[in-house]
Amino acid sequence: MRNARLTLDPAFTVAPVPRRLFGSFVEHMGRCVYTGIFEPDHPTADEDGFRTDVLELTKELGPTVVRYPGGNFVSGFDWEDSVGPREARPRRIDRAWRSVETNQFGLAEFDAWARKVGTEPMMAVNLGTRGMQDACNLLEYSNHTAGTKYSDLRIAHGAKDPFGIKLWCLGNELDGPWQTGHKTAHEYGRLAAETGRAMRQIDPDIELVAVGSSSRSMPTFGAWESTVLELAYDTVDYVSLHAYYQEDDDTKDAGSFLASAVDMDLFIEQVVATADAVRARGKHSKFINLSFDEWNVWYQTRPHHGPGVEPWDVAPRVIEDEYSVTDAVVVGTLLNSLLRHSDRVTIGAQAQLVNVIGLLRSEPGGDAWKQSIAHPFEQVRRLASGTVLRVASTSDTYATERFGDVDVVDSSATYDEETQTLSLFLANRDLEDSATVTVDLRGFDVSRVVTAKVLAATDGQDRHTTNASGAHDQVGLRPLQDATVTDGVATIVLPALSWAAVQISA
Ligand code: AHR
């Protein structure tokens, strides 16, 4: 048995829970849009061609914000192709994913879909092959009321009301040599500053995200953020971070994979330090917050394409990773990392929503289901409420190849003063042993466990079990029996390799 001791106090707070932390991402990539959220011929399709089975699952997940339309896709995207009468929209080459984009789903469809889901859109502009004028045209089309070329075009296309999009990404991963229109930090910083400034002249209320590093391992990491923010500090509100984690299929180093949140913690703290150094040098008063707008488990070393995929297919099977119990535990710890840093990370988007490294999966003409990684996302989005607490934690450790000794138990916590409810999110990273977590919560007037759910392999399963097609409900949440509170101290026993959500109330 492994052990951890956590101490919580109402006075030890991080920040109010940022609702935008629980976002997702829809890219025109593989089958995320086509046969993911949009499939007019599907038996469940509604009048807009949206799959209502996927829509209902999305509503259950409840992403608070959804980034769109890419991703690498956006760096070659001409948004004008995706608006107006569908029959007149051109089929175009999508260089990023070597597929064909039919443009049957575009801006108006995304706006309608986001409204049905009840989520906030986060729109990326193309700063790869295009620039300031096109970004401004898109903003005018989306947000200007009427009486100008692009707002009237939107109205002529049937959308009388503006989309009213507040959150805008100034391009995508332009630090990456794979990106169409890849730039140096200086080239990008100038372009972001001038594009952002021009966009603000059209709509002063928008919030702008500058492209940060595509991962902490980029050779330009740190220097990129520093230069870009030197050039664009006054214009932008956020800098982005992207990170994908995987267990190495060759070394099978599960311990390091389970400790991925250590890397995410470091990444966030290093970007905060860099942004704050620019703030100090530039004598700026505002802070730049962080938008972790792509993160997930992604097995990048596995085949990129599914069987039978040819270049220039429409909606090919691309990176349709199937997620296991282990992956779900890692996702739980990554959510913990975001919550731990919620004073500065105020936007998050788990990439992507469906099929492409998806929280959800769907089959063309067939059914739709939640992958294992959807469960921690959904629970944290539902239960994290009020204020994020600073958790003082001592835990048994385990040795990892990549990160040295790492805590066996990873945690985060929130407290909702209104409902007097504490929410704890806990992961046991030990592959063999259960862990007893003792939580000192004497500073709170709480005494009763109201929810205790756990995700772990059950009898007959192992840590690689997935919710594969045809066996959709193998990995899910079940009640956690071993959670009690006595005299202000909670005792929670987590099975080996598990993730749990526990709510304790007055
Ligand atoms: O989410 C998949 C891809 O990963 C995105 O298109 C890109 O931004 C990132 O490299």
Coordinates of C-alpha atoms and ligand atoms in Angstrom, one line a residue:
M1 CA 0.0 0.0 0.0
R2 CA 1.3 3.5 -0.9
N3 CA 0.4 6.6 1.1
A4 CA -0.1 10.3 0.6
R5 CA -1.2 13.1 2.9
L6 CA -2.9 16.2 1.6
T7 CA -3.7 19.3 3.6
L8 CA -6.3 21.8 2.4
D9 CA -7.4 25.1 3.9
P10 CA -9.9 27.6 2.7
A11 CA -7.2 30.3 2.9
F12 CA -4.8 28.5 0.6
T13 CA -6.2 29.4 -2.8
V14 CA -4.9 29.5 -6.4
A15 CA -7.7 31.3 -8.3
P16 CA -11.4 31.2 -9.1
V17 CA -12.0 28.1 -11.4
P18 CA -11.6 29.6 -14.9
R19 CA -14.5 28.1 -16.8
R20 CA -12.7 28.4 -20.1
L21 CA -10.1 25.8 -18.8
F22 CA -12.4 23.0 -19.9
G23 CA -12.3 23.5 -23.7
S24 CA -12.0 21.3 -26.7
F25 CA -10.8 21.6 -30.3
V26 CA -12.5 20.9 -33.6
E27 CA -10.1 20.9 -36.6
H28 CA -10.8 20.2 -40.2
M29 CA -8.6 17.2 -39.9
G30 CA -9.3 13.5 -40.6
R31 CA -12.8 12.7 -39.4
C32 CA -13.2 15.3 -36.7
V33 CA -15.7 17.5 -38.7
Y34 CA -16.9 15.1 -41.5
T35 CA -18.4 11.9 -40.0
G36 CA -17.5 13.3 -36.6
I37 CA -19.7 16.3 -35.7
F38 CA -21.2 16.7 -39.3
E39 CA -22.7 13.8 -41.3
P40 CA -25.9 14.8 -43.1
D41 CA -26.6 11.2 -44.2
H42 CA -26.3 9.8 -40.8
P43 CA -29.5 8.3 -39.3
T44 CA -29.2 10.7 -36.3
A45 CA -28.5 13.9 -38.4
D46 CA -30.6 16.9 -37.6
E47 CA -31.8 19.6 -40.0
D48 CA -28.3 21.1 -40.1
G49 CA -26.6 17.8 -40.8
F50 CA -25.1 17.6 -37.3
R51 CA -24.9 14.1 -35.8
T52 CA -27.2 14.3 -32.8
D53 CA -25.6 11.3 -31.2
V54 CA -22.2 13.2 -31.2
L55 CA -24.0 16.4 -30.2
E56 CA -25.6 14.8 -27.2
L57 CA -22.2 13.2 -26.1
T58 CA -20.6 16.6 -26.6
K59 CA -23.2 18.2 -24.4
E60 CA -22.5 15.7 -21.7
L61 CA -18.8 16.5 -21.9
G62 CA -19.7 20.1 -21.9
P63 CA -16.6 21.8 -23.3
T64 CA -16.8 25.4 -22.3
V65 CA -15.0 26.7 -25.3
V66 CA -14.2 25.0 -28.7
R67 CA -11.2 26.1 -30.8
Y68 CA -11.8 26.0 -34.6
P69 CA -10.9 25.4 -37.5
G70 CA -7.3 24.3 -36.8
G71 CA -4.6 23.4 -36.0
N72 CA -2.2 23.0 -38.9
F73 CA -5.2 23.2 -41.3
V74 CA -5.8 26.9 -40.6
S75 CA -2.4 27.9 -41.9
G76 CA -3.6 27.2 -45.5
F77 CA -7.3 27.9 -45.1
D78 CA -9.2 30.5 -47.1
W79 CA -12.2 31.1 -44.9
E80 CA -14.2 32.6 -47.8
D81 CA -14.4 29.1 -49.3
S82 CA -16.4 27.9 -46.3
V83 CA -19.3 30.4 -46.5
G84 CA -22.3 31.0 -48.7
P85 CA -24.4 28.5 -50.6
R86 CA -23.0 25.0 -50.1
E87 CA -23.3 24.0 -53.7
A88 CA -21.0 26.8 -54.7
R89 CA -18.3 26.1 -52.2
P90 CA -15.0 24.9 -53.7
R91 CA -13.2 21.6 -52.9
R92 CA -9.7 22.6 -51.9
I93 CA -6.4 20.9 -51.3
D94 CA -5.6 20.7 -47.6
R95 CA -1.8 20.7 -47.6
A96 CA -1.4 20.2 -43.9
W97 CA -3.1 16.8 -43.9
R98 CA -2.8 15.9 -47.6
S99 CA -6.5 15.5 -47.9
V100 CA -9.4 17.2 -49.8
E101 CA -11.5 19.8 -48.0
T102 CA -15.1 20.0 -49.3
N103 CA -16.0 23.1 -47.4
Q104 CA -19.5 21.7 -46.8
F105 CA -19.0 22.6 -43.1
G106 CA -17.8 26.2 -42.6
L107 CA -18.2 29.2 -40.4
A108 CA -21.9 29.4 -40.2
E109 CA -22.2 25.7 -39.6
F110 CA -19.7 26.0 -36.8
D111 CA -21.5 28.9 -35.3
A112 CA -24.8 27.0 -35.4
W113 CA -23.2 23.8 -34.0
A114 CA -21.5 25.8 -31.1
R115 CA -24.8 27.3 -30.2
K116 CA -26.5 23.9 -30.1
V117 CA -23.7 22.6 -27.9
G118 CA -23.8 25.7 -25.7
T119 CA -20.1 26.4 -26.0
E120 CA -18.0 29.5 -26.7
P121 CA -16.2 29.5 -30.1
M122 CA -12.5 30.3 -30.2
M123 CA -11.6 31.2 -33.8
A124 CA -8.1 30.9 -35.3
V125 CA -7.0 33.1 -38.2
N126 CA -4.6 32.0 -41.0
L127 CA -1.3 33.7 -40.5
G128 CA 0.5 31.0 -42.5
T129 CA -0.4 31.7 -46.1
R130 CA -2.4 34.8 -45.4
G131 CA -2.2 37.8 -43.1
M132 CA -3.7 41.0 -41.6
Q133 CA -6.3 41.9 -44.2
D134 CA -7.9 38.4 -44.4
A135 CA -8.0 38.2 -40.6
C136 CA -9.7 41.6 -40.5
N137 CA -12.2 40.5 -43.2
L138 CA -13.0 37.4 -41.3
L139 CA -13.5 39.4 -38.1
E140 CA -15.7 41.9 -40.0
Y141 CA -17.8 39.0 -41.5
S142 CA -18.1 37.4 -38.0
N143 CA -18.6 40.3 -35.6
H144 CA -19.7 43.5 -37.5
T145 CA -23.4 44.2 -37.3
A146 CA -24.2 45.4 -40.8
G147 CA -23.7 47.9 -43.5
T148 CA -20.2 46.9 -44.7
K149 CA -18.9 44.6 -47.4
Y150 CA -18.2 41.5 -45.2
S151 CA -21.0 42.0 -42.6
D152 CA -23.5 42.4 -45.5
L153 CA -22.1 39.3 -47.1
R154 CA -22.8 37.4 -43.9
I155 CA -26.3 38.7 -43.9
A156 CA -26.7 37.8 -47.6
H157 CA -25.6 34.3 -46.6
G158 CA -28.5 34.1 -44.2
A159 CA -26.9 35.0 -40.9
K160 CA -28.6 38.3 -39.8
D161 CA -27.0 38.4 -36.4
P162 CA -23.2 38.6 -36.0
F163 CA -21.5 35.5 -34.6
G164 CA -20.0 37.7 -31.8
I165 CA -16.8 35.7 -31.5
K166 CA -14.7 37.0 -28.6
L167 CA -11.7 34.7 -28.6
W168 CA -9.2 34.8 -31.5
C169 CA -6.0 32.9 -32.1
L170 CA -3.4 34.7 -34.1
G171 CA -2.4 31.7 -36.2
N172 CA -1.3 28.2 -35.2
E173 CA 2.1 26.7 -34.3
L174 CA 4.1 29.1 -36.5
D175 CA 7.2 28.2 -34.6
G176 CA 7.1 24.7 -36.2
P177 CA 9.0 24.0 -39.4
W178 CA 6.0 21.7 -40.4
Q179 CA 3.6 24.6 -40.4
T180 CA 2.7 26.2 -43.8
G181 CA 4.1 29.7 -43.5
H182 CA 6.5 28.8 -40.7
K183 CA 8.1 32.0 -39.3
T184 CA 10.9 33.2 -37.1
A185 CA 9.9 34.6 -33.8
H186 CA 10.6 38.1 -35.0
E187 CA 8.6 37.6 -38.2
Y188 CA 5.7 36.2 -36.3
G189 CA 5.8 38.7 -33.4
R190 CA 5.6 41.6 -35.8
L191 CA 2.8 40.0 -37.8
A192 CA 0.8 39.1 -34.6
A193 CA 1.2 42.6 -33.2
E194 CA 0.1 44.4 -36.4
T195 CA -2.7 41.9 -37.1
G196 CA -4.0 42.0 -33.6
R197 CA -3.9 45.8 -33.6
A198 CA -5.8 46.0 -36.8
M199 CA -8.4 43.5 -35.6
R200 CA -8.9 45.5 -32.4
Q201 CA -9.6 48.6 -34.5
I202 CA -12.6 46.6 -35.8
D203 CA -13.7 45.1 -32.6
P204 CA -12.0 46.4 -29.4
D205 CA -13.7 43.8 -27.2
I206 CA -12.0 40.7 -28.7
E207 CA -9.4 38.7 -26.8
L208 CA -6.2 37.7 -28.6
V209 CA -4.0 34.6 -28.3
A210 CA -0.4 34.8 -29.6
V211 CA 1.2 31.6 -30.8
G212 CA 3.6 30.2 -28.2
S213 CA 5.7 27.0 -28.5
S214 CA 4.4 23.8 -30.1
S215 CA 6.0 21.9 -27.3
R216 CA 8.6 22.4 -24.5
S217 CA 11.1 20.4 -26.6
M218 CA 11.1 22.9 -29.5
P219 CA 14.7 24.2 -30.0
T220 CA 13.2 27.7 -30.0
F221 CA 11.2 27.3 -26.8
G222 CA 11.6 30.2 -24.4
A223 CA 13.3 32.4 -26.9
W224 CA 10.2 32.2 -29.1
E225 CA 7.9 33.4 -26.3
S226 CA 10.3 36.1 -25.3
T227 CA 10.7 37.6 -28.7
V228 CA 7.0 37.3 -29.7
L229 CA 5.9 38.9 -26.4
E230 CA 8.5 41.7 -26.7
L231 CA 6.9 42.6 -30.0
A232 CA 3.2 42.0 -29.2
Y233 CA 2.9 42.4 -25.5
D234 CA 0.5 45.4 -25.6
T235 CA -1.7 43.8 -28.2
V236 CA -2.2 40.2 -27.0
D237 CA -3.9 38.8 -23.9
Y238 CA -2.7 35.2 -24.0
V239 CA 0.2 33.1 -25.2
S240 CA -0.6 29.6 -26.3
L241 CA 1.0 26.3 -25.2
H242 CA 0.7 22.9 -26.9
A243 CA 1.7 19.5 -25.5
Y244 CA 1.1 15.9 -26.4
Y245 CA 2.2 13.0 -24.4
Q246 CA 2.6 9.3 -25.1
E247 CA 4.1 6.1 -23.7
D248 CA 7.0 5.1 -25.7
D249 CA 6.0 1.9 -27.5
D250 CA 9.6 0.7 -27.6
T251 CA 10.8 1.4 -24.1
K252 CA 7.4 0.8 -22.5
D253 CA 8.4 3.4 -19.9
A254 CA 4.9 3.6 -18.3
G255 CA 6.3 5.3 -15.2
S256 CA 7.6 8.4 -17.1
F257 CA 4.4 8.5 -19.2
L258 CA 2.3 8.5 -16.0
A259 CA 4.4 11.4 -14.8
S260 CA 3.7 13.6 -17.9
A261 CA 2.1 16.2 -15.7
V262 CA 5.5 17.0 -14.3
D263 CA 6.5 18.1 -17.8
M264 CA 3.2 20.1 -18.1
D265 CA 3.8 21.8 -14.7
L266 CA 7.3 22.8 -15.9
F267 CA 6.2 24.0 -19.3
I268 CA 3.6 26.2 -17.7
E269 CA 5.9 27.6 -15.1
Q270 CA 8.6 28.3 -17.6
V271 CA 6.2 30.2 -19.9
V272 CA 4.9 32.2 -17.0
A273 CA 8.5 33.1 -16.0
T274 CA 9.2 34.1 -19.6
A275 CA 6.1 36.2 -20.0
D276 CA 6.7 37.9 -16.6
A277 CA 10.3 38.7 -17.5
V278 CA 9.1 40.5 -20.6
R279 CA 6.5 42.3 -18.4
A280 CA 9.3 43.5 -16.2
R281 CA 11.6 44.5 -19.0
G282 CA 8.9 46.4 -20.8
K283 CA 7.5 48.0 -17.6
H284 CA 4.1 46.6 -18.5
S285 CA 1.4 46.5 -15.9
K286 CA -0.9 43.8 -17.3
F287 CA -0.1 40.1 -17.1
I288 CA -0.2 37.8 -20.1
N289 CA -2.2 34.7 -19.3
L290 CA -1.7 31.3 -20.8
S291 CA -4.0 29.5 -23.2
F292 CA -3.1 25.7 -23.2
D293 CA -5.2 25.3 -26.4
E294 CA -3.9 21.9 -27.5
W295 CA -3.1 19.1 -25.1
N296 CA -3.7 15.4 -24.8
V297 CA -2.2 11.9 -25.1
W298 CA -1.2 11.3 -28.7
Y299 CA 0.8 8.3 -29.9
Q300 CA 2.8 10.2 -32.4
T301 CA 5.1 7.3 -33.1
R302 CA 2.2 5.0 -34.2
P303 CA 1.0 5.0 -37.8
H304 CA -0.5 8.4 -38.7
H305 CA -3.1 7.1 -41.1
G306 CA -5.6 4.3 -40.7
P307 CA -5.8 1.4 -43.2
G308 CA -6.7 2.3 -46.8
V309 CA -6.0 6.0 -46.5
E310 CA -4.7 7.6 -49.7
P311 CA -3.4 11.1 -50.2
W312 CA -6.2 13.5 -51.1
D313 CA -9.0 11.5 -49.6
V314 CA -11.9 13.3 -48.1
A315 CA -12.1 12.9 -44.3
P316 CA -9.5 10.1 -44.1
R317 CA -8.9 8.1 -40.9
V318 CA -6.0 10.1 -39.3
I319 CA -4.6 9.6 -35.8
E320 CA -7.7 7.8 -34.5
D321 CA -5.9 6.8 -31.3
E322 CA -7.8 4.4 -29.0
Y323 CA -7.3 5.4 -25.4
S324 CA -6.7 3.1 -22.5
V325 CA -7.1 3.1 -18.7
T326 CA -3.5 4.4 -18.5
D327 CA -4.2 7.2 -20.9
A328 CA -7.3 8.3 -18.9
V329 CA -5.2 8.4 -15.7
V330 CA -2.6 10.6 -17.4
V331 CA -5.3 12.9 -18.7
G332 CA -6.6 13.2 -15.1
T333 CA -3.1 14.3 -14.0
L334 CA -2.9 16.8 -16.9
L335 CA -6.2 18.3 -15.8
N336 CA -4.7 18.5 -12.3
S337 CA -1.7 20.4 -13.7
L338 CA -4.0 22.9 -15.4
L339 CA -6.0 23.4 -12.2
R340 CA -2.9 23.8 -10.1
H341 CA -1.9 26.7 -12.4
S342 CA -5.3 28.2 -12.9
D343 CA -4.1 31.6 -11.7
R344 CA -2.3 31.9 -15.1
V345 CA -3.7 29.2 -17.3
T346 CA -7.2 30.5 -17.9
I347 CA -8.0 28.8 -21.3
G348 CA -7.6 25.1 -22.1
A349 CA -8.5 22.9 -25.0
Q350 CA -8.1 19.2 -25.0
A351 CA -7.3 18.2 -28.6
Q352 CA -9.5 17.0 -30.3
L353 CA -13.2 16.5 -29.7
V354 CA -14.0 13.5 -31.9
N355 CA -12.1 10.8 -33.8
V356 CA -8.8 12.7 -34.3
I357 CA -7.1 11.9 -31.0
G358 CA -10.7 12.3 -29.8
L359 CA -12.4 12.4 -26.5
L360 CA -15.3 10.9 -28.6
R361 CA -15.3 8.4 -31.4
S362 CA -17.9 7.9 -34.1
E363 CA -18.3 5.6 -37.1
P364 CA -19.6 6.8 -40.5
G365 CA -23.3 5.7 -40.5
G366 CA -22.7 4.0 -37.2
D367 CA -22.6 4.7 -33.5
A368 CA -20.7 7.2 -31.3
W369 CA -19.1 6.7 -27.9
K370 CA -16.9 8.2 -25.2
Q371 CA -13.2 7.2 -25.1
S372 CA -11.7 6.5 -21.7
I373 CA -10.1 10.0 -21.6
A374 CA -13.5 11.6 -21.8
H375 CA -14.4 10.6 -18.3
P376 CA -11.8 12.7 -16.3
F377 CA -12.5 15.6 -18.6
E378 CA -16.2 15.4 -18.1
Q379 CA -16.0 15.0 -14.3
V380 CA -13.6 17.8 -13.8
R381 CA -15.6 20.1 -16.0
R382 CA -18.7 19.2 -14.0
L383 CA -17.3 19.1 -10.5
A384 CA -14.5 21.7 -10.4
S385 CA -16.3 24.7 -9.0
G386 CA -15.7 27.9 -7.0
T387 CA -12.1 28.3 -6.1
V388 CA -9.0 26.2 -6.9
L389 CA -7.2 25.3 -3.7
R390 CA -3.5 25.0 -3.2
V391 CA -2.9 21.4 -2.1
A392 CA -0.1 20.9 0.4
S393 CA 0.9 17.3 -0.4
T394 CA 3.4 14.7 0.8
S395 CA 3.3 11.4 -1.1
D396 CA 5.3 8.3 -1.4
T397 CA 7.3 8.5 -4.6
Y398 CA 8.4 6.2 -7.5
A399 CA 11.4 6.4 -9.7
T400 CA 11.0 7.4 -13.3
E401 CA 13.5 7.5 -16.2
R402 CA 12.6 11.0 -17.4
F403 CA 11.7 12.9 -14.2
G404 CA 13.5 11.2 -11.3
D405 CA 11.4 10.5 -8.2
V406 CA 7.8 11.5 -8.7
D407 CA 4.8 11.5 -6.3
V408 CA 2.7 8.4 -6.6
V409 CA -0.4 10.4 -5.8
D410 CA -1.2 13.5 -8.0
S411 CA -4.0 15.8 -6.9
S412 CA -6.0 19.0 -7.3
A413 CA -8.9 20.4 -5.4
T414 CA -11.6 23.1 -5.6
Y415 CA -14.0 24.5 -3.0
D416 CA -17.4 26.0 -3.8
E417 CA -18.3 28.3 -0.9
E418 CA -21.9 28.6 -2.0
T419 CA -22.6 25.0 -1.9
Q420 CA -20.0 24.3 0.7
T421 CA -18.6 21.5 -1.4
L422 CA -15.0 20.4 -1.8
S423 CA -14.0 18.5 -5.0
L424 CA -10.9 16.4 -5.0
F425 CA -9.3 15.0 -8.2
L426 CA -6.8 12.2 -7.4
A427 CA -4.6 9.9 -9.4
N428 CA -2.7 6.9 -8.2
R429 CA 0.2 6.4 -10.6
D430 CA 1.4 3.1 -9.0
L431 CA 0.9 0.3 -11.4
E432 CA 0.7 -2.4 -8.7
D433 CA -0.3 -1.0 -5.4
S434 CA -3.4 0.9 -4.1
A435 CA -2.8 4.2 -2.3
T436 CA -4.3 5.5 0.8
V437 CA -4.9 9.3 0.6
T438 CA -5.4 11.1 3.9
V439 CA -6.9 14.6 3.5
D440 CA -6.8 17.0 6.3
L441 CA -9.8 19.3 5.7
R442 CA -10.4 20.5 9.3
G443 CA -10.5 24.1 8.1
F444 CA -13.7 23.4 6.2
D445 CA -17.2 22.8 7.5
V446 CA -17.6 19.5 5.5
S447 CA -18.3 16.1 6.8
R448 CA -19.9 13.9 4.2
V449 CA -18.8 12.2 1.0
V450 CA -21.4 13.1 -1.6
T451 CA -19.7 11.7 -4.8
A452 CA -16.9 9.2 -5.1
K453 CA -16.2 7.8 -8.5
V454 CA -13.1 6.0 -9.8
L455 CA -11.7 5.0 -13.1
A456 CA -9.5 1.9 -13.0
A457 CA -9.1 -1.4 -14.7
T458 CA -11.7 -3.9 -13.4
D459 CA -11.3 -7.7 -13.0
G460 CA -10.2 -9.3 -16.2
Q461 CA -9.0 -6.0 -17.7
D462 CA -5.5 -4.6 -17.8
R463 CA -4.1 -1.1 -18.1
H464 CA -4.3 -1.2 -21.9
T465 CA -8.1 -1.8 -22.0
T466 CA -9.9 0.7 -24.2
N467 CA -13.5 1.5 -25.2
A468 CA -12.9 0.2 -28.6
S469 CA -15.6 0.0 -31.3
G470 CA -18.1 -2.6 -30.3
A471 CA -17.1 -2.6 -26.7
H472 CA -17.8 1.0 -25.8
D473 CA -18.3 0.8 -22.1
Q474 CA -15.4 -1.2 -20.9
V475 CA -13.6 1.8 -19.3
G476 CA -15.8 4.1 -17.3
L477 CA -16.5 5.4 -13.9
R478 CA -17.7 3.2 -11.0
P479 CA -18.5 4.1 -7.4
L480 CA -15.5 4.3 -5.2
Q481 CA -16.4 2.6 -1.9
D482 CA -13.4 3.5 0.2
A483 CA -14.0 7.2 0.8
T484 CA -14.9 8.4 4.3
V485 CA -14.7 11.5 6.4
T486 CA -14.1 11.4 10.2
D487 CA -13.4 14.4 12.4
G488 CA -12.4 16.6 9.4
V489 CA -10.1 14.0 7.9
A490 CA -11.0 12.2 4.7
T491 CA -9.5 8.8 4.0
I492 CA -9.7 7.7 0.4
V493 CA -8.3 4.4 -0.9
L494 CA -7.4 4.5 -4.6
P495 CA -6.9 1.2 -6.5
A496 CA -3.6 0.7 -8.4
L497 CA -3.4 2.9 -11.5
S498 CA -6.6 4.9 -11.1
W499 CA -8.2 8.3 -11.3
A500 CA -10.9 9.4 -8.9
A501 CA -13.2 12.3 -8.3
V502 CA -14.5 12.8 -4.7
Q503 CA -16.9 15.4 -3.5
I504 CA -17.2 16.2 0.2
S505 CA -19.9 18.5 1.5
A506 CA -21.4 20.0 4.7
Ligands
AHR1 O1 -4.2 18.4 -33.1 C1 -3.4 17.9 -34.1 C2 -2.3 18.8 -34.6 O2 -1.4 18.9 -33.6 C3 -2.8 20.2 -34.9 O3 -3.3 20.4 -36.2 C4 -1.5 21.0 -34.7 O4 -1.7 22.3 -34.3 C5 -0.7 20.2 -33.7 O5 0.6 20.0 -34.1

